[in-house]
Amino acid sequence: MYALWIASGLLVGLLILACRLGGGSRSYCVSLLTVALSALLGVAAAKLFYVLLITVPTAPADALGAFLYPDADTFSVFGGGAGALAGAWLSARLVKVKPAFLLDQFTPCMALFFAFLRAAERELGTIGVGGYVPSASPLARFPFSIPNIYGEQLYAVFYLEAFLALLCGLAFLLCRRSWPEGVRAELCLFFLALPQVICESLRARCMKWGFVRIEQLLCGLLLLGLLWYACKSESGLRKRRYVPVLLGALCIAGIGLLEFGLYKSGIPVWLCYCMMAVLLACLARLEAFAIKRRSA
């Protein structure tokens, strides 16, 4: 069933991308090439990121063998996304289409695929779950939680991730607003990565360096990088153009402190997550401000 979910996600992405490119025979050929390259490079990058970030620092002697591990938790989702984008960029170069144009059409489809990918984790046991849910809680039921082999309920974080990725993909597919080329892709990537910062914190199992959740860190750096790019691309030489980047860095630092103190301070866990959500909302507002100022 896991493979069926993945195949369905690729098929949906292929068909929607072809429709967004015009729907003709050339569109389907370009879409097929884009999806194929994105899938191949996505899998390769997902494994490479895992090996470089986990195996090499902890067990360098096992690094080569780690490339052969088929387990789903030996792949980096962030790395997979980076590889998929590289595949779309390469496809654009091969078919002589502007990369910014193709990425604008591709990134919402990629978000939809990630919704399928996360939903597929239901077939992998407890790989995408969070903490325990009290049996008396109204959340101790589908789709908020799933049972483990002992019948205990665990938060179904992967369903939340699937839902948020689905919302992101649909929002940028259905939005008719006209942006300069490349902006739709930037915004879609930003809002795909934004909620993942909290979702990675909620996961019980993830890639880690000590208490540092690696993919959460990578998402935070991506958000900051996209914010910097939005400010850098602003026309003219306005003063204080990089102020949003500085404020964004403070938000990222605040999230890092909250993550560190999540279970090591007297602050209630729910309050930590509320403050984290506020900081993420501030980041979203800064990105929207930077894009609006750049497009003015």
Short mmCIF file of C-alpha atoms in Angstrom, two decimals:
data_model
loop_
_atom_site.label_atom_id
_atom_site.label_comp_id
_atom_site.label_asym_id
_atom_site.label_seq_id
_atom_site.Cartn_x
_atom_site.Cartn_y
_atom_site.Cartn_z
CA MET A 1 0.00 0.00 0.00
CA TYR A 2 2.89 2.37 0.68
CA ALA A 3 4.10 2.04 -2.91
CA LEU A 4 0.53 2.64 -4.13
CA TRP A 5 0.35 5.92 -2.19
CA ILE A 6 3.66 7.04 -3.72
CA ALA A 7 2.62 6.04 -7.25
CA SER A 8 -0.71 7.86 -6.81
CA GLY A 9 1.08 11.01 -5.67
CA LEU A 10 3.39 10.93 -8.68
CA LEU A 11 0.46 10.37 -11.05
CA VAL A 12 -1.57 13.22 -9.57
CA GLY A 13 1.45 15.52 -9.77
CA LEU A 14 2.10 14.50 -13.38
CA LEU A 15 -1.49 15.15 -14.51
CA ILE A 16 -1.84 18.48 -12.71
CA LEU A 17 1.52 19.70 -13.98
CA ALA A 18 0.58 18.75 -17.54
CA CYS A 19 -2.70 20.67 -17.23
CA ARG A 20 -0.91 23.73 -15.85
CA LEU A 21 1.51 23.63 -18.79
CA GLY A 22 -1.31 23.70 -21.33
CA GLY A 23 -2.53 20.12 -21.66
CA GLY A 24 -1.09 19.32 -25.10
CA SER A 25 1.16 16.43 -26.05
CA ARG A 26 4.28 18.54 -25.43
CA SER A 27 2.98 19.43 -21.98
CA TYR A 28 2.61 15.77 -21.08
CA CYS A 29 6.12 15.02 -22.36
CA VAL A 30 7.60 17.89 -20.35
CA SER A 31 5.60 16.82 -17.29
CA LEU A 32 6.70 13.21 -17.63
CA LEU A 33 10.36 14.24 -17.93
CA THR A 34 10.04 16.63 -14.98
CA VAL A 35 8.35 14.12 -12.70
CA ALA A 36 10.77 11.34 -13.68
CA LEU A 37 13.88 13.47 -13.05
CA SER A 38 12.43 14.87 -9.84
CA ALA A 39 11.62 11.39 -8.56
CA LEU A 40 15.06 10.00 -9.39
CA LEU A 41 17.03 12.93 -8.01
CA GLY A 42 14.65 13.20 -5.05
CA VAL A 43 15.30 9.61 -3.96
CA ALA A 44 19.05 10.00 -4.51
CA ALA A 45 19.23 13.27 -2.57
CA ALA A 46 17.01 11.93 0.22
CA LYS A 47 19.44 9.07 0.79
CA LEU A 48 22.53 11.27 0.33
CA PHE A 49 21.31 13.81 2.90
CA TYR A 50 20.66 11.03 5.41
CA VAL A 51 24.08 9.44 4.91
CA LEU A 52 25.95 12.75 5.09
CA LEU A 53 24.00 14.12 8.06
CA ILE A 54 23.55 10.97 10.14
CA THR A 55 25.81 8.10 9.09
CA VAL A 56 29.01 10.02 8.30
CA PRO A 57 29.12 11.99 11.59
CA THR A 58 28.25 8.99 13.80
CA ALA A 59 29.60 5.91 11.95
CA PRO A 60 31.81 6.86 8.99
CA ALA A 61 32.74 3.21 8.37
CA ASP A 62 29.07 2.39 7.70
CA ALA A 63 28.49 5.28 5.29
CA LEU A 64 28.80 3.29 2.06
CA GLY A 65 26.62 0.47 3.36
CA ALA A 66 23.97 2.96 4.47
CA PHE A 67 23.21 3.71 0.84
CA LEU A 68 21.74 0.22 0.60
CA TYR A 69 19.39 0.51 3.60
CA PRO A 70 15.82 0.46 2.21
CA ASP A 71 14.07 1.51 5.45
CA ALA A 72 11.91 4.63 5.05
CA ASP A 73 13.51 6.29 8.08
CA THR A 74 16.91 6.22 6.37
CA PHE A 75 15.83 8.88 3.87
CA SER A 76 15.66 12.64 4.44
CA VAL A 77 12.38 14.23 3.35
CA PHE A 78 14.07 17.63 3.18
CA GLY A 79 16.77 16.13 0.97
CA GLY A 80 14.09 14.56 -1.19
CA GLY A 81 12.48 17.95 -1.70
CA ALA A 82 15.83 19.51 -2.63
CA GLY A 83 16.47 16.73 -5.15
CA ALA A 84 12.99 17.09 -6.63
CA LEU A 85 13.54 20.81 -7.19
CA ALA A 86 16.90 20.07 -8.81
CA GLY A 87 15.15 17.59 -11.10
CA ALA A 88 12.57 20.20 -12.13
CA TRP A 89 15.32 22.77 -12.78
CA LEU A 90 17.27 20.26 -14.89
CA SER A 91 14.13 19.37 -16.84
CA ALA A 92 13.56 23.05 -17.62
CA ARG A 93 17.10 23.35 -18.95
CA LEU A 94 16.72 20.23 -21.10
CA VAL A 95 13.46 21.34 -22.73
CA LYS A 96 14.59 24.98 -22.97
CA VAL A 97 11.91 26.42 -20.71
CA LYS A 98 12.59 29.17 -18.18
CA PRO A 99 13.39 27.40 -14.89
CA ALA A 100 11.47 30.03 -12.91
CA PHE A 101 8.34 29.39 -15.00
CA LEU A 102 8.51 25.61 -14.66
CA LEU A 103 9.25 25.80 -10.93
CA ASP A 104 6.20 28.04 -10.49
CA GLN A 105 4.06 25.27 -11.97
CA PHE A 106 5.94 22.41 -10.30
CA THR A 107 6.17 23.46 -6.65
CA PRO A 108 2.40 23.28 -5.88
CA CYS A 109 2.38 19.80 -7.47
CA MET A 110 5.34 18.87 -5.29
CA ALA A 111 3.40 20.04 -2.23
CA LEU A 112 0.53 17.74 -3.21
CA PHE A 113 2.96 14.86 -3.62
CA PHE A 114 4.30 15.50 -0.12
CA ALA A 115 0.72 15.22 1.15
CA PHE A 116 0.56 11.72 -0.38
CA LEU A 117 4.03 10.90 0.97
CA ARG A 118 3.11 11.86 4.51
CA ALA A 119 -0.27 10.12 4.39
CA ALA A 120 1.53 6.99 3.19
CA GLU A 121 3.37 6.82 6.52
CA ARG A 122 0.24 5.22 7.93
CA GLU A 123 1.49 2.05 6.25
CA LEU A 124 4.85 2.25 8.06
CA GLY A 125 3.72 1.67 11.63
CA THR A 126 4.71 4.41 14.07
CA ILE A 127 7.39 6.16 12.02
CA GLY A 128 5.44 9.43 11.82
CA VAL A 129 3.77 9.61 15.23
CA GLY A 130 4.20 11.88 18.22
CA GLY A 131 3.65 11.38 21.93
CA TYR A 132 1.00 9.39 23.78
CA VAL A 133 -2.62 10.51 23.82
CA PRO A 134 -4.57 9.91 27.05
CA SER A 135 -7.29 7.34 26.43
CA ALA A 136 -9.95 9.73 27.76
CA SER A 137 -8.89 12.52 25.40
CA PRO A 138 -11.25 13.49 22.55
CA LEU A 139 -8.15 13.30 20.33
CA ALA A 140 -7.70 9.58 20.97
CA ARG A 141 -9.30 8.66 17.66
CA PHE A 142 -8.80 8.91 13.89
CA PRO A 143 -7.48 11.14 12.37
CA PHE A 144 -5.79 12.69 15.40
CA SER A 145 -4.10 9.53 16.63
CA ILE A 146 -3.37 5.93 15.73
CA PRO A 147 -2.85 2.88 17.98
CA ASN A 148 0.47 1.13 18.42
CA ILE A 149 0.83 -2.65 18.76
CA TYR A 150 -0.18 -2.38 22.44
CA GLY A 151 -3.38 -0.47 21.68
CA GLU A 152 -2.01 2.82 23.06
CA GLN A 153 -2.95 5.92 21.10
CA LEU A 154 -0.18 8.10 19.61
CA TYR A 155 -0.57 11.48 17.92
CA ALA A 156 -0.74 11.01 14.14
CA VAL A 157 1.65 13.84 13.26
CA PHE A 158 2.01 12.51 9.70
CA TYR A 159 -1.70 13.18 9.04
CA LEU A 160 -1.25 16.77 10.21
CA GLU A 161 1.74 17.13 7.88
CA ALA A 162 -0.24 15.63 5.00
CA PHE A 163 -3.14 18.02 5.64
CA LEU A 164 -0.90 21.09 5.79
CA ALA A 165 0.98 20.08 2.62
CA LEU A 166 -2.37 19.52 0.87
CA LEU A 167 -3.57 22.98 1.92
CA CYS A 168 -0.34 24.56 0.69
CA GLY A 169 -0.51 22.82 -2.68
CA LEU A 170 -4.17 23.63 -3.27
CA ALA A 171 -3.75 27.25 -2.17
CA PHE A 172 -1.02 27.91 -4.74
CA LEU A 173 -2.74 25.87 -7.44
CA LEU A 174 -6.03 27.73 -7.08
CA CYS A 175 -4.63 31.20 -6.41
CA ARG A 176 -5.12 33.32 -9.53
CA ARG A 177 -2.97 36.22 -8.34
CA SER A 178 -0.34 37.32 -10.84
CA TRP A 179 3.20 37.33 -9.43
CA PRO A 180 6.53 37.88 -11.18
CA GLU A 181 8.10 34.63 -12.39
CA GLY A 182 9.60 32.61 -9.57
CA VAL A 183 7.61 34.21 -6.75
CA ARG A 184 4.91 31.52 -6.67
CA ALA A 185 7.61 28.87 -6.27
CA GLU A 186 9.33 30.87 -3.50
CA LEU A 187 6.11 31.35 -1.57
CA CYS A 188 5.00 27.75 -2.00
CA LEU A 189 8.35 26.48 -0.70
CA PHE A 190 8.20 28.92 2.20
CA PHE A 191 4.74 27.91 3.31
CA LEU A 192 5.48 24.22 2.76
CA ALA A 193 8.49 24.42 5.09
CA LEU A 194 6.94 26.81 7.64
CA PRO A 195 4.60 24.41 9.52
CA GLN A 196 7.17 21.62 9.23
CA VAL A 197 9.21 23.41 11.90
CA ILE A 198 6.55 22.56 14.48
CA CYS A 199 5.67 19.19 12.97
CA GLU A 200 9.29 18.03 13.22
CA SER A 201 9.22 19.02 16.89
CA LEU A 202 6.09 16.94 17.43
CA ARG A 203 7.58 13.78 15.86
CA ALA A 204 8.86 11.16 18.26
CA ARG A 205 11.30 9.78 15.69
CA CYS A 206 13.40 12.01 13.47
CA MET A 207 16.95 12.71 12.34
CA LYS A 208 18.86 14.16 15.30
CA TRP A 209 22.18 15.50 16.52
CA GLY A 210 21.67 15.25 20.25
CA PHE A 211 18.62 17.39 20.96
CA VAL A 212 18.90 19.17 17.58
CA ARG A 213 16.27 17.97 15.12
CA ILE A 214 18.12 18.13 11.83
CA GLU A 215 15.22 18.57 9.41
CA GLN A 216 13.65 21.18 11.68
CA LEU A 217 16.95 23.08 11.54
CA LEU A 218 17.13 22.72 7.75
CA CYS A 219 13.56 24.04 7.39
CA GLY A 220 14.42 27.01 9.59
CA LEU A 221 17.50 27.80 7.50
CA LEU A 222 15.45 27.46 4.32
CA LEU A 223 12.89 29.95 5.64
CA LEU A 224 15.65 32.40 6.50
CA GLY A 225 17.31 31.87 3.11
CA LEU A 226 14.07 32.51 1.22
CA LEU A 227 13.45 35.64 3.29
CA TRP A 228 16.97 36.85 2.49
CA TYR A 229 16.42 36.16 -1.21
CA ALA A 230 13.14 38.09 -1.21
CA CYS A 231 14.91 41.11 0.31
CA LYS A 232 17.97 40.75 -1.94
CA SER A 233 15.83 40.68 -5.08
CA GLU A 234 14.08 43.92 -4.21
CA SER A 235 14.56 46.54 -6.91
CA GLY A 236 16.44 49.67 -5.96
CA LEU A 237 18.77 50.27 -3.05
CA ARG A 238 16.40 51.15 -0.23
CA LYS A 239 17.77 51.63 3.22
CA ARG A 240 17.08 48.90 5.78
CA ARG A 241 16.15 46.42 3.03
CA TYR A 242 17.55 43.55 5.13
CA VAL A 243 15.72 44.43 8.34
CA PRO A 244 13.17 41.60 7.72
CA VAL A 245 16.09 39.14 7.52
CA LEU A 246 17.41 40.32 10.89
CA LEU A 247 13.95 40.02 12.44
CA GLY A 248 13.54 36.60 10.83
CA ALA A 249 16.86 35.46 12.31
CA LEU A 250 15.62 36.54 15.74
CA CYS A 251 12.44 34.51 15.20
CA ILE A 252 14.48 31.44 14.21
CA ALA A 253 16.71 31.90 17.26
CA GLY A 254 13.61 32.18 19.45
CA ILE A 255 12.24 28.93 18.02
CA GLY A 256 15.60 27.27 18.72
CA LEU A 257 15.48 28.40 22.35
CA LEU A 258 11.91 27.16 22.72
CA GLU A 259 12.87 23.80 21.24
CA PHE A 260 15.81 23.53 23.64
CA GLY A 261 13.68 24.46 26.63
CA LEU A 262 10.61 22.48 25.57
CA TYR A 263 11.17 19.79 28.16
CA LYS A 264 13.95 21.45 30.13
CA SER A 265 12.14 24.46 31.56
CA GLY A 266 9.12 25.13 33.70
CA ILE A 267 7.12 26.49 30.77
CA PRO A 268 4.15 24.25 29.88
CA VAL A 269 4.62 22.34 26.65
CA TRP A 270 1.42 23.76 25.15
CA LEU A 271 2.61 27.30 25.83
CA CYS A 272 5.98 26.60 24.18
CA TYR A 273 4.20 25.44 21.04
CA CYS A 274 1.88 28.47 21.10
CA MET A 275 4.89 30.80 21.28
CA MET A 276 6.56 28.82 18.50
CA ALA A 277 3.44 29.24 16.35
CA VAL A 278 3.47 33.01 17.00
CA LEU A 279 7.11 33.22 15.87
CA LEU A 280 6.28 31.23 12.73
CA ALA A 281 3.38 33.60 12.04
CA CYS A 282 5.82 36.50 12.37
CA LEU A 283 8.12 34.82 9.83
CA ALA A 284 5.18 34.40 7.44
CA ARG A 285 4.31 38.08 7.83
CA LEU A 286 7.91 39.11 7.17
CA GLU A 287 8.04 37.00 4.00
CA ALA A 288 4.73 38.43 2.76
CA PHE A 289 5.99 41.97 3.49
CA ALA A 290 9.28 41.35 1.65
CA ILE A 291 7.51 39.85 -1.40
CA LYS A 292 4.97 42.69 -1.50
CA ARG A 293 7.69 45.35 -1.27
CA ARG A 294 9.72 43.59 -3.97
CA SER A 295 6.72 43.32 -6.33
CA ALA A 296 5.65 46.94 -5.84
#
